[in-house]
Coordinates of C-alpha atoms in Angstrom, one line a residue:
A1 CA 60.1 82.6 111.6
M2 CA 61.5 85.0 109.0
M3 CA 62.4 87.5 111.7
A4 CA 64.1 84.8 113.7
A5 CA 66.1 83.6 110.7
R6 CA 67.1 87.2 110.0
K7 CA 68.3 87.6 113.6
R8 CA 70.3 84.4 113.5
R9 CA 71.9 85.5 110.2
L10 CA 72.9 88.8 111.7
E11 CA 74.3 87.1 114.8
R12 CA 76.5 84.9 112.6
T13 CA 77.9 88.0 110.9
P14 CA 81.1 89.3 112.6
R15 CA 80.4 92.4 114.6
F16 CA 82.7 94.7 112.6
L17 CA 80.9 93.7 109.4
R18 CA 77.4 94.4 110.6
R19 CA 77.4 98.0 109.7
F20 CA 78.5 97.3 106.2
V21 CA 75.7 94.8 105.2
E22 CA 72.0 95.5 105.0
D23 CA 69.0 93.4 105.9
K24 CA 66.9 95.0 103.2
P25 CA 68.0 96.6 99.9
G26 CA 67.7 100.4 99.4
P27 CA 69.8 103.6 99.5
P28 CA 71.8 104.4 102.7
K29 CA 70.2 106.6 105.3
P30 CA 71.0 110.3 104.9
F31 CA 73.8 111.5 107.1
D32 CA 72.8 113.8 109.9
P33 CA 75.8 115.7 111.4
A34 CA 73.7 116.5 114.5
T35 CA 73.8 112.9 115.6
R36 CA 77.6 113.1 116.0
D37 CA 77.7 109.3 115.5
P38 CA 81.5 108.6 115.3
V39 CA 81.0 105.5 113.2
M40 CA 78.8 107.4 110.7
I41 CA 81.3 110.3 110.6
F42 CA 84.2 107.8 110.0
E43 CA 82.2 106.2 107.1
R44 CA 81.5 109.5 105.4
L45 CA 85.1 110.6 105.8
Q46 CA 86.2 107.3 104.2
Q47 CA 83.8 107.8 101.3
V48 CA 85.0 111.4 100.6
S49 CA 88.7 110.3 100.8
G50 CA 87.9 107.3 98.6
M51 CA 86.3 109.6 96.0
Q52 CA 89.5 111.7 96.0
A53 CA 91.7 108.6 95.5
M54 CA 89.5 107.4 92.7
A55 CA 89.7 110.9 91.0
F56 CA 93.5 110.8 91.2
A57 CA 93.5 107.3 89.6
V58 CA 91.1 108.2 86.8
L59 CA 93.0 111.3 85.9
G60 CA 96.4 109.7 85.7
E61 CA 97.9 110.7 89.0
A62 CA 98.9 107.1 89.9
E63 CA 101.3 107.7 92.7
L64 CA 98.9 110.1 94.4
A65 CA 96.1 107.6 94.0
I66 CA 98.2 104.8 95.6
A67 CA 99.2 107.0 98.4
A68 CA 95.6 108.1 99.1
S69 CA 94.5 104.5 98.9
E70 CA 97.2 103.4 101.4
R71 CA 96.0 106.0 103.9
L72 CA 92.5 104.7 103.6
L73 CA 93.6 101.2 104.1
K74 CA 95.4 102.1 107.3
R75 CA 92.2 103.6 108.8
A76 CA 89.9 100.8 107.6
P77 CA 88.9 97.9 109.9
P78 CA 90.8 94.8 108.7
G79 CA 88.7 92.5 106.6
S80 CA 85.8 95.0 106.3
P81 CA 84.3 96.2 103.0
H82 CA 86.1 99.5 103.6
V83 CA 89.3 97.7 102.9
A84 CA 88.0 96.4 99.6
V85 CA 86.6 99.8 98.5
A86 CA 89.8 101.6 99.4
S87 CA 91.8 99.1 97.3
V88 CA 89.9 99.9 94.0
P89 CA 91.8 103.2 93.3
K90 CA 95.0 101.4 93.9
I91 CA 94.0 98.6 91.5
L92 CA 93.1 101.1 88.8
A93 CA 96.5 102.9 89.2
L94 CA 98.4 99.5 89.1
M95 CA 96.6 98.5 86.0
H96 CA 97.7 101.6 84.0
M97 CA 101.2 101.2 85.5
G98 CA 101.4 97.6 84.2
R99 CA 102.3 96.2 87.6
T100 CA 100.4 93.0 87.1
R101 CA 101.7 91.0 90.1
D102 CA 100.7 93.7 92.7
L103 CA 97.4 94.3 90.8
R104 CA 96.5 90.5 91.0
A105 CA 97.2 90.3 94.7
T106 CA 95.3 93.5 95.6
A107 CA 92.3 92.6 93.4
E108 CA 92.0 89.1 94.7
Q109 CA 91.9 90.3 98.3
A110 CA 89.3 93.0 97.5
T111 CA 87.1 90.6 95.5
A112 CA 87.2 88.0 98.3
I113 CA 85.9 90.6 100.8
F114 CA 83.1 91.6 98.5
E115 CA 82.1 88.0 97.8
R116 CA 81.8 87.3 101.5
A117 CA 79.3 90.1 101.9
G118 CA 77.5 89.0 98.7
E119 CA 73.9 90.2 98.3
R120 CA 74.0 92.0 101.6
L121 CA 76.5 94.5 100.1
P122 CA 74.7 97.9 99.9
P123 CA 74.0 99.1 96.3
P124 CA 76.6 102.0 96.4
L125 CA 79.4 99.5 97.1
R126 CA 78.4 97.0 94.3
I127 CA 80.1 99.1 91.7
F128 CA 83.4 98.7 93.6
W129 CA 82.9 94.9 93.6
F130 CA 82.5 95.1 89.8
L131 CA 85.6 97.2 89.4
S132 CA 87.7 94.8 91.4
L133 CA 86.9 92.1 88.8
Y134 CA 86.9 94.2 85.7
L135 CA 90.2 95.9 86.4
R136 CA 91.8 92.5 87.2
G137 CA 90.7 91.1 83.9
L138 CA 91.8 94.2 82.0
G139 CA 95.2 94.2 83.7
E140 CA 95.7 90.5 82.9
A141 CA 94.7 91.1 79.2
L142 CA 97.3 94.0 78.9
A143 CA 99.9 91.8 80.5
G144 CA 99.3 89.1 77.8
T145 CA 98.3 86.3 80.3
T146 CA 95.4 83.9 79.8
A147 CA 94.0 84.7 83.3
W148 CA 91.8 87.6 82.0
E149 CA 88.8 85.5 81.0
Q150 CA 87.6 84.4 84.4
P151 CA 87.5 87.8 86.1
A152 CA 86.0 89.4 83.0
A153 CA 83.3 86.8 82.9
K154 CA 82.5 87.3 86.6
A155 CA 82.4 91.1 86.0
L156 CA 79.9 90.7 83.2
A157 CA 77.8 88.3 85.3
L158 CA 77.8 90.8 88.2
A159 CA 76.8 93.7 85.8
E160 CA 73.8 91.7 84.6
R161 CA 72.9 90.5 88.1
F162 CA 72.7 94.0 89.5
D163 CA 71.4 95.6 86.2
L164 CA 74.4 97.9 85.6
P165 CA 74.1 98.9 81.9
Q166 CA 77.4 100.9 81.5
E167 CA 79.3 98.2 83.4
R168 CA 78.3 95.6 80.8
G169 CA 80.3 97.6 78.3
F170 CA 83.3 97.8 80.6
A171 CA 83.2 94.0 81.2
L172 CA 83.7 93.4 77.5
L173 CA 86.8 95.6 77.2
P174 CA 89.3 92.9 78.3
A175 CA 88.3 90.8 75.3
L176 CA 88.8 93.9 73.1
V177 CA 92.2 94.6 74.5
R178 CA 93.2 90.9 74.0
A179 CA 92.1 91.0 70.4
C180 CA 94.0 94.3 69.8
L181 CA 97.2 93.0 71.1
C182 CA 96.9 89.6 69.4
G183 CA 95.7 91.0 66.1
D184 CA 92.6 88.8 66.1
P185 CA 90.2 90.3 63.5
E186 CA 87.2 88.2 64.5
G187 CA 87.6 88.8 68.2
F188 CA 88.2 92.5 67.6
A189 CA 85.1 93.0 65.4
R190 CA 82.9 91.1 67.8
A191 CA 84.1 92.9 71.0
Y192 CA 84.3 96.4 69.4
A193 CA 80.8 96.1 67.9
A194 CA 79.3 95.0 71.3
V195 CA 80.9 97.8 73.3
E196 CA 80.2 100.4 70.7
E197 CA 76.5 99.5 70.6
I198 CA 76.3 99.8 74.4
T199 CA 78.1 103.1 74.3
R200 CA 75.8 104.5 71.6
R201 CA 72.6 103.4 73.5
L202 CA 73.9 105.1 76.7
G203 CA 74.6 108.4 74.9
F204 CA 78.4 108.0 74.6
P205 CA 79.4 108.4 78.3
H206 CA 82.9 109.8 78.6
V207 CA 84.8 107.1 80.4
L208 CA 83.4 104.2 78.4
N209 CA 83.7 106.1 75.2
S210 CA 87.3 106.9 75.8
R211 CA 88.3 103.4 77.0
L212 CA 86.6 101.9 73.9
R213 CA 89.2 103.8 71.8
L214 CA 92.2 103.7 74.2
W215 CA 93.8 100.5 72.9
T216 CA 92.4 100.3 69.3
P217 CA 95.2 102.3 67.7
T218 CA 97.6 99.4 68.5
Y219 CA 95.4 97.1 66.4
Y220 CA 95.1 99.5 63.5
L221 CA 98.8 100.3 63.4
E222 CA 99.7 96.6 63.4
R223 CA 97.4 96.1 60.4
G224 CA 98.7 99.1 58.5
E225 CA 95.4 101.0 58.8
R226 CA 97.1 104.3 59.7
E227 CA 94.1 106.5 58.7
L228 CA 91.9 104.7 61.3
A229 CA 94.8 105.0 63.9
R230 CA 95.2 108.7 63.2
A231 CA 91.4 109.4 63.4
T232 CA 91.3 107.5 66.8
C233 CA 94.3 109.4 68.1
T234 CA 92.7 112.7 67.1
R235 CA 89.6 111.8 69.1
L236 CA 91.7 110.7 72.1
D237 CA 93.5 114.0 72.0
A238 CA 90.2 115.9 72.0
L239 CA 88.9 113.8 74.9
A240 CA 92.1 114.4 76.9
K241 CA 92.0 118.1 76.4
A242 CA 88.3 118.4 77.2
T243 CA 88.6 116.4 80.4
R244 CA 92.3 116.9 81.4
D245 CA 92.7 113.2 81.5
T246 CA 96.5 112.6 81.4
W247 CA 96.2 108.8 80.9
I248 CA 94.5 109.4 77.6
A249 CA 97.0 112.1 76.6
T250 CA 100.0 109.9 77.3
Y251 CA 98.5 106.9 75.4
A252 CA 97.8 109.2 72.4
A253 CA 101.4 110.5 72.4
V254 CA 102.8 106.9 72.3
Y255 CA 100.5 106.0 69.4
Q256 CA 101.5 109.1 67.4
G257 CA 105.1 108.1 67.7
F258 CA 104.3 104.6 66.4
D259 CA 102.4 106.2 63.5
A260 CA 105.3 108.4 62.5
L261 CA 107.6 105.4 62.7
S262 CA 105.3 103.3 60.5
D263 CA 105.0 106.2 58.0
G264 CA 108.8 106.3 57.6
D265 CA 109.1 109.9 58.9
L266 CA 112.1 109.0 61.1
T267 CA 113.0 112.6 62.2
R268 CA 109.4 113.2 63.4
A269 CA 109.2 109.7 64.9
D270 CA 112.4 110.3 66.9
A271 CA 111.0 113.5 68.4
L272 CA 107.6 112.0 69.1
L273 CA 108.9 108.8 70.6
T274 CA 111.4 110.6 72.8
T275 CA 108.6 112.8 74.2
A276 CA 106.3 109.8 74.5
C277 CA 108.8 107.8 76.5
E278 CA 109.4 110.8 78.8
G279 CA 105.7 111.2 79.3
A280 CA 105.1 107.5 80.0
R281 CA 108.0 107.4 82.4
T282 CA 106.7 110.4 84.3
K283 CA 103.3 108.9 84.6
K284 CA 104.7 105.4 85.4
L285 CA 102.6 104.1 82.5
G286 CA 103.0 100.4 81.7
R287 CA 103.0 101.1 78.0
L288 CA 106.5 102.7 78.5
T289 CA 107.9 99.2 77.6
T290 CA 106.1 99.3 74.2
A291 CA 107.3 102.9 73.6
L292 CA 110.9 101.9 74.4
C293 CA 110.7 99.1 71.9
A294 CA 109.4 101.4 69.2
R295 CA 112.2 103.9 70.0
G296 CA 114.7 101.1 69.9
E297 CA 113.5 100.0 66.5
L298 CA 113.9 103.6 65.3
L299 CA 117.4 103.8 66.5
V300 CA 118.3 100.4 65.0
S301 CA 116.9 101.6 61.7
L302 CA 119.1 104.7 61.9
R303 CA 122.0 102.5 62.9
R304 CA 122.5 104.5 66.1
F305 CA 123.4 101.3 67.9
D306 CA 125.1 102.9 70.9
E307 CA 121.9 104.8 71.7
A308 CA 119.7 101.8 70.9
R309 CA 121.4 99.4 73.2
P310 CA 120.5 101.0 76.6
V311 CA 116.9 101.7 75.3
L312 CA 116.4 98.0 74.3
E313 CA 118.1 96.7 77.5
E314 CA 115.6 98.8 79.6
A315 CA 112.7 97.5 77.4
F316 CA 113.9 93.9 77.8
A317 CA 114.3 94.3 81.6
R318 CA 110.8 95.6 81.9
A319 CA 109.3 93.1 79.6
T320 CA 110.8 90.1 81.5
S321 CA 110.3 91.6 85.0
P322 CA 107.9 89.5 87.2
D323 CA 105.8 92.6 87.9
T324 CA 105.7 94.5 84.6
G325 CA 106.5 91.8 82.1
T326 CA 104.5 91.1 78.9
P327 CA 105.2 88.4 76.3
Y328 CA 104.3 90.9 73.5
D329 CA 107.0 93.4 74.4
E330 CA 109.5 90.7 75.3
A331 CA 109.3 89.1 71.8
I332 CA 109.8 92.6 70.1
A333 CA 112.7 93.4 72.4
R334 CA 114.4 90.1 71.7
R335 CA 114.0 90.5 68.0
L336 CA 115.5 94.0 68.0
M337 CA 118.4 93.2 70.3
A338 CA 119.5 90.5 67.8
H339 CA 120.2 93.4 65.3
L340 CA 122.7 95.0 67.7
P341 CA 126.5 94.5 67.0
N342 CA 128.2 91.8 69.0
E343 CA 124.8 90.4 70.2
D344 CA 124.1 86.7 70.4
A345 CA 121.2 86.5 67.9

């Protein structure tokens, strides 16, 4: 009866999906080139290309990651788990670029494919299922929307369901980011302590350890805790140099400019924020909007209104764009634009 039920279940599965689901859990069979099985060769090529795309996304090469992901998507059978897996590097790049609308659509499509496969999804692909949910929640939190909670909760449930210890820490990061941007002391303390404890127990894995500190300088600087912000930036700089992670290096440069501005060192702040804006623009980083707001605030303080106007107009356009908009940066840009001459306050 069990074998008959398994056969009926397999027959109900669309033919192009049958190779991507498993009847019993366990690692995939080792690849034997001598078989010359074209389907197995295709799968391995997709896996290698997917790893390359993911490496581009993790190390800050957003455009290369998206291009590699698009090439994978063109070769993947429509609606198959290959489509969902190939979408994850693109989702990561879109999250750092602050392109929330594209991120939301891509992540929803990938998650739907993973959920259709469910428990039959092979263990190596379950991490991508988790990433489609986690990165959606993190992107929504960075954009200032309230839609971050559901995907973050689903990601945490998935990490617990499949016993993924490091992923439990990642699933809590959207709550930490939300607390950092909102200045919520209780939410920050709760989320930071939980993620730090997981990081410590796992031996401080690089990616989780760096992401734990990637957004905390925003919280420290808003509260005037500049020593904590500087210490965190120093650690981020060291991590960026050790791993050649350009995402971390660009974030650290933006925070150092904020710190100089808060410290009143306007000459140093001008140089740092100019460099930070150029770096964020080169990397297509979503935090460019925040850096532009900080540079606009500096120029307004120096009464260099002719230079401040185009900077703040760009920041305001990005902050109100359907794709890159955030209410945090929009509020700051509006407040600063009211200080410009001949501006309708």
